[in-house]
Coordinates of C-alpha atoms in Angstrom, one line a residue:
X39 CA 58.6 15.4 -37.3
X40 CA 61.7 17.4 -36.5
X41 CA 65.4 16.8 -37.1
X42 CA 68.1 18.2 -34.9
X43 CA 71.1 20.4 -35.8
X44 CA 74.4 19.0 -34.6
X45 CA 76.6 21.4 -32.8
X46 CA 79.8 21.9 -34.7
X47 CA 82.4 24.7 -34.6
X48 CA 81.0 26.4 -37.6
X49 CA 77.6 26.5 -35.9
X50 CA 78.8 27.9 -32.6
X51 CA 77.9 31.5 -31.9
X52 CA 80.5 34.1 -32.8
X53 CA 79.7 36.6 -30.1
X54 CA 78.1 39.9 -30.7
X55 CA 74.9 41.3 -29.5
X56 CA 71.8 41.9 -31.5
X57 CA 68.3 43.4 -31.2
X58 CA 65.1 41.5 -30.9
X59 CA 65.0 38.7 -33.6
X60 CA 62.0 36.5 -34.1
X61 CA 63.3 34.6 -37.2
X62 CA 65.8 32.6 -35.3
X63 CA 68.9 31.2 -37.2
X64 CA 70.0 27.9 -35.5
X65 CA 73.6 28.6 -36.4
X66 CA 73.4 31.6 -34.1
X67 CA 71.5 29.9 -31.3
X68 CA 73.4 26.9 -30.2
X69 CA 75.5 27.7 -27.2
X70 CA 73.5 30.8 -26.2
X71 CA 72.1 31.3 -22.7
X72 CA 68.3 30.9 -22.3
X73 CA 66.1 32.8 -19.9
X74 CA 62.4 32.3 -18.9
X75 CA 59.7 35.0 -19.0
X76 CA 60.8 36.4 -15.7
X77 CA 64.5 36.7 -16.7
X78 CA 65.5 33.7 -14.7
X79 CA 68.3 31.6 -16.4
X80 CA 67.1 28.3 -17.7
X81 CA 70.4 27.0 -19.1
X82 CA 72.2 26.8 -22.5
X83 CA 70.8 25.9 -25.9
X84 CA 72.3 22.5 -26.6
X85 CA 70.5 21.6 -29.9
X86 CA 68.0 23.0 -32.3
X87 CA 65.4 20.9 -34.1
X88 CA 64.2 21.8 -37.6
X89 CA 60.9 20.9 -39.1
X90 CA 61.5 18.1 -41.6
X91 CA 59.1 19.5 -44.2
X92 CA 60.1 23.2 -44.0
X93 CA 63.6 23.3 -42.5
X94 CA 62.4 26.0 -40.1
X95 CA 63.8 25.9 -36.5
X96 CA 60.9 24.7 -34.4
X97 CA 62.3 23.5 -31.0
X98 CA 65.4 24.1 -28.9
X99 CA 66.8 21.6 -26.4
X100 CA 68.1 23.6 -23.4
X101 CA 70.6 22.0 -21.0
X102 CA 69.1 23.0 -17.7
X103 CA 72.1 22.2 -15.5
X104 CA 75.4 20.3 -15.2
X105 CA 73.8 16.9 -14.5
X106 CA 70.3 17.5 -15.6
X107 CA 68.5 16.7 -18.9
X108 CA 67.7 18.9 -21.8
X109 CA 64.3 20.5 -21.9
X110 CA 62.5 21.2 -25.2
X111 CA 61.2 24.7 -25.7
X112 CA 59.2 26.1 -28.7
X113 CA 61.1 28.6 -30.8
X114 CA 58.0 30.2 -32.4
X115 CA 57.1 32.5 -29.4
X116 CA 60.7 32.8 -28.3
X117 CA 63.0 35.7 -29.2
X118 CA 66.8 36.2 -29.5
X119 CA 67.5 39.4 -27.6
X120 CA 71.0 40.8 -27.1
X121 CA 72.6 37.4 -27.8
X122 CA 70.3 35.4 -25.4
X123 CA 67.2 33.3 -26.0
X124 CA 64.1 34.6 -24.1
X125 CA 61.4 31.9 -23.8
X126 CA 57.9 33.3 -22.8
X127 CA 57.2 30.5 -20.2
X128 CA 58.1 30.0 -16.6
X129 CA 61.2 28.0 -15.7
X130 CA 59.1 25.4 -13.7
X131 CA 57.0 24.7 -16.8
X132 CA 60.1 24.4 -19.0
X133 CA 61.8 22.0 -16.6
X134 CA 58.6 19.9 -16.4
X135 CA 58.4 19.5 -20.2
X136 CA 58.2 15.9 -21.5
X137 CA 61.6 14.3 -21.8
X138 CA 62.2 12.5 -25.1
X139 CA 66.0 12.5 -25.0
X140 CA 68.1 14.5 -27.5
X141 CA 70.1 13.6 -30.6
X142 CA 67.2 12.0 -32.5
X143 CA 64.1 12.9 -34.4
X144 CA 61.0 14.2 -32.6
X145 CA 58.0 12.2 -33.8
X146 CA 54.7 14.1 -34.6
X147 CA 53.2 12.5 -31.5
X148 CA 56.1 13.9 -29.3
X149 CA 55.7 17.3 -30.9
X150 CA 52.0 17.2 -30.2
X151 CA 52.8 16.4 -26.5
X152 CA 55.2 19.3 -26.3
X153 CA 52.6 21.7 -27.9
X154 CA 50.0 20.6 -25.4
X155 CA 52.4 21.0 -22.5
X156 CA 53.1 24.6 -23.4
X157 CA 49.4 25.3 -24.2
X158 CA 50.1 26.2 -27.8
X159 CA 47.5 26.0 -30.5
X160 CA 47.9 22.9 -32.5
X161 CA 44.8 23.2 -34.7
X162 CA 45.4 22.6 -38.4
X163 CA 45.0 25.6 -40.6
X164 CA 41.5 26.3 -41.8
X165 CA 40.6 24.5 -45.0
X166 CA 40.0 26.3 -48.2
X167 CA 36.3 27.0 -48.6
X168 CA 34.5 25.0 -51.3
X169 CA 33.5 27.6 -54.0
X170 CA 31.0 27.1 -56.8
X171 CA 32.9 28.3 -59.8
X172 CA 29.9 28.0 -62.1
X173 CA 29.1 25.4 -64.8
X174 CA 31.8 23.1 -66.1
X175 CA 32.6 23.4 -69.8
X176 CA 30.3 21.3 -71.9
X177 CA 27.7 20.8 -69.2
X178 CA 24.3 22.2 -70.1
X179 CA 21.4 22.5 -67.7
X180 CA 17.9 22.7 -69.1

């Protein structure tokens, strides 16, 4: 589940240009322009959604036009380059993302739908292998 970051004056970008940044800070992201993999403008970052468990920015809601809805994009493969967000997907795919509305939590099911939409791996991390650490103390085998 993800919580969103509310846009406030202290979270608005303060200008400036940076180099490629993969660890995106939501305070520097809201209000930035967003571009697709071809350099076509998608819109402006409206909200950032943080993972409830880790607090790590996971999704951005991008306002795709004056009277259009926000489209969710994953932040993991995206980069902040020279003050703009570059999303490695085509604009058509982004505009066709599932619409869950903004300003509320994303449920795990909604996140899963978004991951599938973008073709991102949603497999859980591999489990720790079961190791045989020898005999337990006090147990004797004959």
